[in-house]
Amino acid sequence: MKPNDASKPIRVVLADDHDLVRSGIKALLGMVEGVQVIAEARDGAELVKLVESLSPDVVMTDISMPGMDGITAIAEIHGRHPQVRMLVLSMYDTVDFVKRAVANGACGYLMKDAPPFELEQALRSVMATGSYFSPAIAQRLLQPSEPTVDDELTHRQVEILKLIAQGRASKEIAYELGLSPKTVDVHRARIMERLRLNDIASLTLYAVRKGLVKP
């Protein structure tokens, strides 16, 4: 991708399920010369639709959002619009989160508690060089990591685990995913076997730790 034309603003779509957080980020970006926030999304599904219709230069997204999460949205967008730069802005700083984001198409990652100037630095960097990782995140990437949830479970199992952790019953999960309750039960048993966990509480804690659901 060619460097952004100086006469054109960097067009950004923001995604975060917290209105105040989104407003704060938008206000900060509004003070950056040559940056324009063109749309905002509250979840991954809305983000995918906005990117489809607006073709922004950069997406800045949280990971943990209701419905379709940020990782899934990043993967979908990357598959359809590989030219869009995707920057994660998250409260999670574990190696697992960063590597999952990058594996699915993110080109940058910074923390929500980063200083305001780092937002501009990250945007300029992903447009100019194609990537940006804050010093703290870069340091964590050098550390050995435990297996990611994508290493341990299939995509379908991750979907089911998220719904289990949200307190959904087998019949509800089956209806939402177009499966039979028996199939959901089989998946749940296999998830427990793969993760060596014995109850729903343990599955829920695992899902929270991996950022699949919010605490």
PDB file of C-alpha atoms in Angstrom:
ATOM      1  CA  MET A   1       0.000   0.000   0.000  1.00  0.00           C
ATOM      2  CA  LYS A   2       1.310   3.450  -0.927  1.00  0.00           C
ATOM      3  CA  PRO A   3       1.890   5.972   1.850  1.00  0.00           C
ATOM      4  CA  ASN A   4      -1.170   8.087   2.557  1.00  0.00           C
ATOM      5  CA  ASP A   5      -1.403  11.214   0.377  1.00  0.00           C
ATOM      6  CA  ALA A   6      -0.654  14.182   2.626  1.00  0.00           C
ATOM      7  CA  SER A   7      -3.639  16.036   1.160  1.00  0.00           C
ATOM      8  CA  LYS A   8      -6.041  13.279   2.189  1.00  0.00           C
ATOM      9  CA  PRO A   9      -7.046  12.592   5.803  1.00  0.00           C
ATOM     10  CA  ILE A  10      -6.455   9.181   7.349  1.00  0.00           C
ATOM     11  CA  ARG A  11     -10.006   7.833   7.521  1.00  0.00           C
ATOM     12  CA  VAL A  12     -10.618   5.876  10.726  1.00  0.00           C
ATOM     13  CA  VAL A  13     -13.457   3.664  11.951  1.00  0.00           C
ATOM     14  CA  LEU A  14     -13.603   3.121  15.737  1.00  0.00           C
ATOM     15  CA  ALA A  15     -15.079   0.064  17.454  1.00  0.00           C
ATOM     16  CA  ASP A  16     -15.693  -0.261  21.195  1.00  0.00           C
ATOM     17  CA  ASP A  17     -18.818  -1.289  23.095  1.00  0.00           C
ATOM     18  CA  HIS A  18     -18.363   1.491  25.659  1.00  0.00           C
ATOM     19  CA  ASP A  19     -19.736   4.803  24.395  1.00  0.00           C
ATOM     20  CA  LEU A  20     -17.597   6.889  26.760  1.00  0.00           C
ATOM     21  CA  VAL A  21     -14.391   5.123  25.729  1.00  0.00           C
ATOM     22  CA  ARG A  22     -15.235   5.559  22.063  1.00  0.00           C
ATOM     23  CA  SER A  23     -16.063   9.231  22.572  1.00  0.00           C
ATOM     24  CA  GLY A  24     -12.783   9.784  24.370  1.00  0.00           C
ATOM     25  CA  ILE A  25     -10.731   8.160  21.624  1.00  0.00           C
ATOM     26  CA  LYS A  26     -12.638  10.101  18.982  1.00  0.00           C
ATOM     27  CA  ALA A  27     -11.968  13.363  20.816  1.00  0.00           C
ATOM     28  CA  LEU A  28      -8.243  12.606  21.010  1.00  0.00           C
ATOM     29  CA  LEU A  29      -8.079  11.682  17.329  1.00  0.00           C
ATOM     30  CA  GLY A  30     -10.003  14.857  16.509  1.00  0.00           C
ATOM     31  CA  MET A  31      -6.998  16.835  17.745  1.00  0.00           C
ATOM     32  CA  VAL A  32      -4.621  14.994  15.401  1.00  0.00           C
ATOM     33  CA  GLU A  33      -3.993  16.809  12.140  1.00  0.00           C
ATOM     34  CA  GLY A  34      -4.940  14.821   9.055  1.00  0.00           C
ATOM     35  CA  VAL A  35      -7.058  12.216  10.889  1.00  0.00           C
ATOM     36  CA  GLN A  36     -10.810  11.860  10.441  1.00  0.00           C
ATOM     37  CA  VAL A  37     -13.076   9.479  12.390  1.00  0.00           C
ATOM     38  CA  ILE A  38     -15.715   8.599   9.792  1.00  0.00           C
ATOM     39  CA  ALA A  39     -17.801   6.081  11.772  1.00  0.00           C
ATOM     40  CA  GLU A  40     -18.152   4.239  15.081  1.00  0.00           C
ATOM     41  CA  ALA A  41     -19.261   0.690  15.916  1.00  0.00           C
ATOM     42  CA  ARG A  42     -20.414  -0.919  19.170  1.00  0.00           C
ATOM     43  CA  ASP A  43     -19.618  -4.518  18.182  1.00  0.00           C
ATOM     44  CA  GLY A  44     -17.805  -6.620  15.606  1.00  0.00           C
ATOM     45  CA  ALA A  45     -20.787  -7.202  13.325  1.00  0.00           C
ATOM     46  CA  GLU A  46     -21.464  -3.470  13.051  1.00  0.00           C
ATOM     47  CA  LEU A  47     -17.752  -2.868  12.429  1.00  0.00           C
ATOM     48  CA  VAL A  48     -17.663  -5.355   9.535  1.00  0.00           C
ATOM     49  CA  LYS A  49     -20.679  -3.664   7.909  1.00  0.00           C
ATOM     50  CA  LEU A  50     -19.158  -0.195   8.275  1.00  0.00           C
ATOM     51  CA  VAL A  51     -15.863  -1.259   6.726  1.00  0.00           C
ATOM     52  CA  GLU A  52     -17.766  -2.908   3.880  1.00  0.00           C
ATOM     53  CA  SER A  53     -19.613   0.311   3.071  1.00  0.00           C
ATOM     54  CA  LEU A  54     -16.973   2.948   3.887  1.00  0.00           C
ATOM     55  CA  SER A  55     -13.577   1.355   3.063  1.00  0.00           C
ATOM     56  CA  PRO A  56     -11.595   3.245   5.738  1.00  0.00           C
ATOM     57  CA  ASP A  57      -7.812   3.447   5.867  1.00  0.00           C
ATOM     58  CA  VAL A  58      -7.594   2.261   9.478  1.00  0.00           C
ATOM     59  CA  VAL A  59      -9.785   0.367  11.912  1.00  0.00           C
ATOM     60  CA  MET A  60      -9.156   0.884  15.629  1.00  0.00           C
ATOM     61  CA  THR A  61     -10.966  -1.797  17.595  1.00  0.00           C
ATOM     62  CA  ASP A  62     -11.314  -3.275  21.044  1.00  0.00           C
ATOM     63  CA  ILE A  63     -11.136  -7.070  21.351  1.00  0.00           C
ATOM     64  CA  SER A  64     -13.819  -7.906  23.894  1.00  0.00           C
ATOM     65  CA  MET A  65     -17.210  -6.821  22.531  1.00  0.00           C
ATOM     66  CA  PRO A  66     -20.679  -8.409  22.666  1.00  0.00           C
ATOM     67  CA  GLY A  67     -21.789 -10.682  19.844  1.00  0.00           C
ATOM     68  CA  MET A  68     -18.985 -10.772  17.295  1.00  0.00           C
ATOM     69  CA  ASP A  69     -15.761  -9.912  19.127  1.00  0.00           C
ATOM     70  CA  GLY A  70     -12.864  -7.867  17.791  1.00  0.00           C
ATOM     71  CA  ILE A  71     -10.716 -10.856  16.801  1.00  0.00           C
ATOM     72  CA  THR A  72     -13.480 -12.373  14.675  1.00  0.00           C
ATOM     73  CA  ALA A  73     -14.216  -8.990  13.082  1.00  0.00           C
ATOM     74  CA  ILE A  74     -10.522  -8.480  12.308  1.00  0.00           C
ATOM     75  CA  ALA A  75     -10.366 -11.872  10.608  1.00  0.00           C
ATOM     76  CA  GLU A  76     -13.448 -11.150   8.483  1.00  0.00           C
ATOM     77  CA  ILE A  77     -12.261  -7.693   7.485  1.00  0.00           C
ATOM     78  CA  HIS A  78      -8.750  -8.897   6.685  1.00  0.00           C
ATOM     79  CA  GLY A  79     -10.177 -11.613   4.451  1.00  0.00           C
ATOM     80  CA  ARG A  80     -12.355  -9.178   2.495  1.00  0.00           C
ATOM     81  CA  HIS A  81     -10.310  -5.963   2.686  1.00  0.00           C
ATOM     82  CA  PRO A  82      -6.626  -6.794   3.235  1.00  0.00           C
ATOM     83  CA  GLN A  83      -5.659  -3.193   2.442  1.00  0.00           C
ATOM     84  CA  VAL A  84      -7.356  -1.875   5.594  1.00  0.00           C
ATOM     85  CA  ARG A  85      -4.916  -1.387   8.471  1.00  0.00           C
ATOM     86  CA  MET A  86      -6.270  -2.833  11.713  1.00  0.00           C
ATOM     87  CA  LEU A  87      -5.060  -1.521  15.031  1.00  0.00           C
ATOM     88  CA  VAL A  88      -6.135  -3.102  18.313  1.00  0.00           C
ATOM     89  CA  LEU A  89      -6.708  -0.801  21.277  1.00  0.00           C
ATOM     90  CA  SER A  90      -7.227  -3.052  24.284  1.00  0.00           C
ATOM     91  CA  MET A  91      -7.002  -3.402  28.043  1.00  0.00           C
ATOM     92  CA  TYR A  92      -5.524  -6.895  27.588  1.00  0.00           C
ATOM     93  CA  ASP A  93      -1.746  -7.116  27.293  1.00  0.00           C
ATOM     94  CA  THR A  94      -1.082 -10.860  27.376  1.00  0.00           C
ATOM     95  CA  VAL A  95       0.961 -12.505  24.642  1.00  0.00           C
ATOM     96  CA  ASP A  96      -2.025 -14.715  23.825  1.00  0.00           C
ATOM     97  CA  PHE A  97      -4.222 -11.746  22.901  1.00  0.00           C
ATOM     98  CA  VAL A  98      -1.560 -10.024  20.837  1.00  0.00           C
ATOM     99  CA  LYS A  99      -0.628 -13.149  18.890  1.00  0.00           C
ATOM    100  CA  ARG A 100      -4.281 -14.023  18.224  1.00  0.00           C
ATOM    101  CA  ALA A 101      -4.914 -10.496  16.950  1.00  0.00           C
ATOM    102  CA  VAL A 102      -1.884 -10.558  14.649  1.00  0.00           C
ATOM    103  CA  ALA A 103      -2.639 -14.076  13.401  1.00  0.00           C
ATOM    104  CA  ASN A 104      -6.098 -12.897  12.359  1.00  0.00           C
ATOM    105  CA  GLY A 105      -4.899  -9.795  10.521  1.00  0.00           C
ATOM    106  CA  ALA A 106      -4.132  -6.983  13.005  1.00  0.00           C
ATOM    107  CA  CYS A 107      -1.048  -4.941  12.152  1.00  0.00           C
ATOM    108  CA  GLY A 108      -0.784  -3.043  15.409  1.00  0.00           C
ATOM    109  CA  TYR A 109      -1.599  -3.256  19.112  1.00  0.00           C
ATOM    110  CA  LEU A 110      -1.561  -0.718  21.905  1.00  0.00           C
ATOM    111  CA  MET A 111      -3.044  -0.427  25.351  1.00  0.00           C
ATOM    112  CA  LYS A 112      -6.006   1.699  26.390  1.00  0.00           C
ATOM    113  CA  ASP A 113      -3.888   3.295  29.109  1.00  0.00           C
ATOM    114  CA  ALA A 114      -1.289   4.447  26.559  1.00  0.00           C
ATOM    115  CA  PRO A 115      -0.440   8.177  26.587  1.00  0.00           C
ATOM    116  CA  PRO A 116      -2.518  10.211  24.110  1.00  0.00           C
ATOM    117  CA  PHE A 117       0.453  10.953  21.834  1.00  0.00           C
ATOM    118  CA  GLU A 118       0.836   7.218  21.204  1.00  0.00           C
ATOM    119  CA  LEU A 119      -2.500   7.121  19.341  1.00  0.00           C
ATOM    120  CA  GLU A 120      -1.102   9.454  16.700  1.00  0.00           C
ATOM    121  CA  GLN A 121       2.222   7.599  16.683  1.00  0.00           C
ATOM    122  CA  ALA A 122       0.451   4.279  16.136  1.00  0.00           C
ATOM    123  CA  LEU A 123      -1.722   5.628  13.301  1.00  0.00           C
ATOM    124  CA  ARG A 124       1.211   7.258  11.506  1.00  0.00           C
ATOM    125  CA  SER A 125       3.263   4.098  11.893  1.00  0.00           C
ATOM    126  CA  VAL A 126       0.670   1.650  10.533  1.00  0.00           C
ATOM    127  CA  MET A 127       0.101   3.931   7.533  1.00  0.00           C
ATOM    128  CA  ALA A 128       3.817   4.439   6.847  1.00  0.00           C
ATOM    129  CA  THR A 129       5.315   1.061   7.731  1.00  0.00           C
ATOM    130  CA  GLY A 130       2.335  -1.301   7.996  1.00  0.00           C
ATOM    131  CA  SER A 131       2.721  -2.077  11.710  1.00  0.00           C
ATOM    132  CA  TYR A 132       2.912  -0.664  15.225  1.00  0.00           C
ATOM    133  CA  PHE A 133       3.409  -2.307  18.604  1.00  0.00           C
ATOM    134  CA  SER A 134       3.906  -0.262  21.744  1.00  0.00           C
ATOM    135  CA  PRO A 135       7.185  -0.878  23.569  1.00  0.00           C
ATOM    136  CA  ALA A 136       5.390  -2.764  26.368  1.00  0.00           C
ATOM    137  CA  ILE A 137       3.608  -5.028  23.871  1.00  0.00           C
ATOM    138  CA  ALA A 138       6.788  -5.600  21.858  1.00  0.00           C
ATOM    139  CA  GLN A 139       8.535  -6.663  25.068  1.00  0.00           C
ATOM    140  CA  ARG A 140       5.773  -9.137  25.872  1.00  0.00           C
ATOM    141  CA  LEU A 141       6.009 -10.649  22.402  1.00  0.00           C
ATOM    142  CA  LEU A 142       9.557 -11.696  23.254  1.00  0.00           C
ATOM    143  CA  GLN A 143       8.273 -13.786  26.163  1.00  0.00           C
ATOM    144  CA  PRO A 144       7.315 -17.446  25.695  1.00  0.00           C
ATOM    145  CA  SER A 145       3.556 -17.847  25.443  1.00  0.00           C
ATOM    146  CA  GLU A 146       1.066 -20.506  26.401  1.00  0.00           C
ATOM    147  CA  PRO A 147      -1.081 -22.039  23.629  1.00  0.00           C
ATOM    148  CA  THR A 148      -3.736 -19.677  22.296  1.00  0.00           C
ATOM    149  CA  VAL A 149      -7.411 -20.588  22.378  1.00  0.00           C
ATOM    150  CA  ASP A 150      -7.204 -21.056  18.596  1.00  0.00           C
ATOM    151  CA  ASP A 151      -4.457 -23.638  19.119  1.00  0.00           C
ATOM    152  CA  GLU A 152      -6.566 -25.551  21.611  1.00  0.00           C
ATOM    153  CA  LEU A 153     -10.080 -25.355  20.152  1.00  0.00           C
ATOM    154  CA  THR A 154     -11.794 -25.283  16.765  1.00  0.00           C
ATOM    155  CA  HIS A 155     -13.649 -22.163  15.630  1.00  0.00           C
ATOM    156  CA  ARG A 156     -17.008 -23.828  16.366  1.00  0.00           C
ATOM    157  CA  GLN A 157     -15.829 -24.855  19.836  1.00  0.00           C
ATOM    158  CA  VAL A 158     -14.734 -21.285  20.562  1.00  0.00           C
ATOM    159  CA  GLU A 159     -18.214 -20.050  19.533  1.00  0.00           C
ATOM    160  CA  ILE A 160     -19.876 -22.559  21.841  1.00  0.00           C
ATOM    161  CA  LEU A 161     -17.489 -21.863  24.715  1.00  0.00           C
ATOM    162  CA  LYS A 162     -18.265 -18.129  24.549  1.00  0.00           C
ATOM    163  CA  LEU A 163     -21.990 -18.823  24.790  1.00  0.00           C
ATOM    164  CA  ILE A 164     -21.526 -21.330  27.621  1.00  0.00           C
ATOM    165  CA  ALA A 165     -19.508 -18.720  29.520  1.00  0.00           C
ATOM    166  CA  GLN A 166     -22.343 -16.228  28.992  1.00  0.00           C
ATOM    167  CA  GLY A 167     -24.644 -18.620  30.854  1.00  0.00           C
ATOM    168  CA  ARG A 168     -26.563 -19.911  27.850  1.00  0.00           C
ATOM    169  CA  ALA A 169     -28.237 -23.329  28.041  1.00  0.00           C
ATOM    170  CA  SER A 170     -27.642 -26.012  25.387  1.00  0.00           C
ATOM    171  CA  LYS A 171     -31.036 -25.357  23.762  1.00  0.00           C
ATOM    172  CA  GLU A 172     -30.324 -21.628  23.488  1.00  0.00           C
ATOM    173  CA  ILE A 173     -26.871 -22.253  22.013  1.00  0.00           C
ATOM    174  CA  ALA A 174     -28.285 -24.798  19.589  1.00  0.00           C
ATOM    175  CA  TYR A 175     -30.937 -22.341  18.387  1.00  0.00           C
ATOM    176  CA  GLU A 176     -28.454 -19.485  17.937  1.00  0.00           C
ATOM    177  CA  LEU A 177     -25.897 -21.570  16.023  1.00  0.00           C
ATOM    178  CA  GLY A 178     -28.347 -23.716  14.065  1.00  0.00           C
ATOM    179  CA  LEU A 179     -27.304 -26.957  15.753  1.00  0.00           C
ATOM    180  CA  SER A 180     -29.114 -29.652  17.708  1.00  0.00           C
ATOM    181  CA  PRO A 181     -28.873 -29.559  21.517  1.00  0.00           C
ATOM    182  CA  LYS A 182     -27.214 -32.987  21.383  1.00  0.00           C
ATOM    183  CA  THR A 183     -24.490 -31.655  19.080  1.00  0.00           C
ATOM    184  CA  VAL A 184     -23.892 -28.762  21.474  1.00  0.00           C
ATOM    185  CA  ASP A 185     -23.545 -31.221  24.368  1.00  0.00           C
ATOM    186  CA  VAL A 186     -21.018 -33.269  22.375  1.00  0.00           C
ATOM    187  CA  HIS A 187     -18.992 -30.129  21.629  1.00  0.00           C
ATOM    188  CA  ARG A 188     -19.093 -29.115  25.292  1.00  0.00           C
ATOM    189  CA  ALA A 189     -17.782 -32.523  26.344  1.00  0.00           C
ATOM    190  CA  ARG A 190     -14.963 -32.296  23.798  1.00  0.00           C
ATOM    191  CA  ILE A 191     -14.086 -28.774  24.926  1.00  0.00           C
ATOM    192  CA  MET A 192     -13.816 -29.971  28.528  1.00  0.00           C
ATOM    193  CA  GLU A 193     -11.700 -32.920  27.429  1.00  0.00           C
ATOM    194  CA  ARG A 194      -9.337 -30.769  25.359  1.00  0.00           C
ATOM    195  CA  LEU A 195      -8.912 -28.173  28.088  1.00  0.00           C
ATOM    196  CA  ARG A 196      -8.851 -30.746  30.910  1.00  0.00           C
ATOM    197  CA  LEU A 197     -11.600 -28.869  32.742  1.00  0.00           C
ATOM    198  CA  ASN A 198     -14.436 -30.545  34.625  1.00  0.00           C
ATOM    199  CA  ASP A 199     -17.216 -28.000  35.119  1.00  0.00           C
ATOM    200  CA  ILE A 200     -18.915 -24.905  33.717  1.00  0.00           C
ATOM    201  CA  ALA A 201     -17.288 -22.615  36.278  1.00  0.00           C
ATOM    202  CA  SER A 202     -13.828 -23.666  35.084  1.00  0.00           C
ATOM    203  CA  LEU A 203     -14.847 -23.177  31.457  1.00  0.00           C
ATOM    204  CA  THR A 204     -16.124 -19.706  32.287  1.00  0.00           C
ATOM    205  CA  LEU A 205     -12.878 -18.758  34.040  1.00  0.00           C
ATOM    206  CA  TYR A 206     -10.909 -20.003  31.030  1.00  0.00           C
ATOM    207  CA  ALA A 207     -13.079 -17.938  28.674  1.00  0.00           C
ATOM    208  CA  VAL A 208     -12.564 -14.811  30.798  1.00  0.00           C
ATOM    209  CA  ARG A 209      -8.798 -15.376  30.991  1.00  0.00           C
ATOM    210  CA  LYS A 210      -8.595 -15.765  27.220  1.00  0.00           C
ATOM    211  CA  GLY A 211     -10.723 -12.656  26.658  1.00  0.00           C
ATOM    212  CA  LEU A 212     -13.609 -14.469  25.030  1.00  0.00           C
ATOM    213  CA  VAL A 213     -16.050 -12.880  27.483  1.00  0.00           C
ATOM    214  CA  LYS A 214     -15.803 -10.006  29.912  1.00  0.00           C
ATOM    215  CA  PRO A 215     -15.479 -10.673  33.662  1.00  0.00           C
TER     216      PRO A 215
END
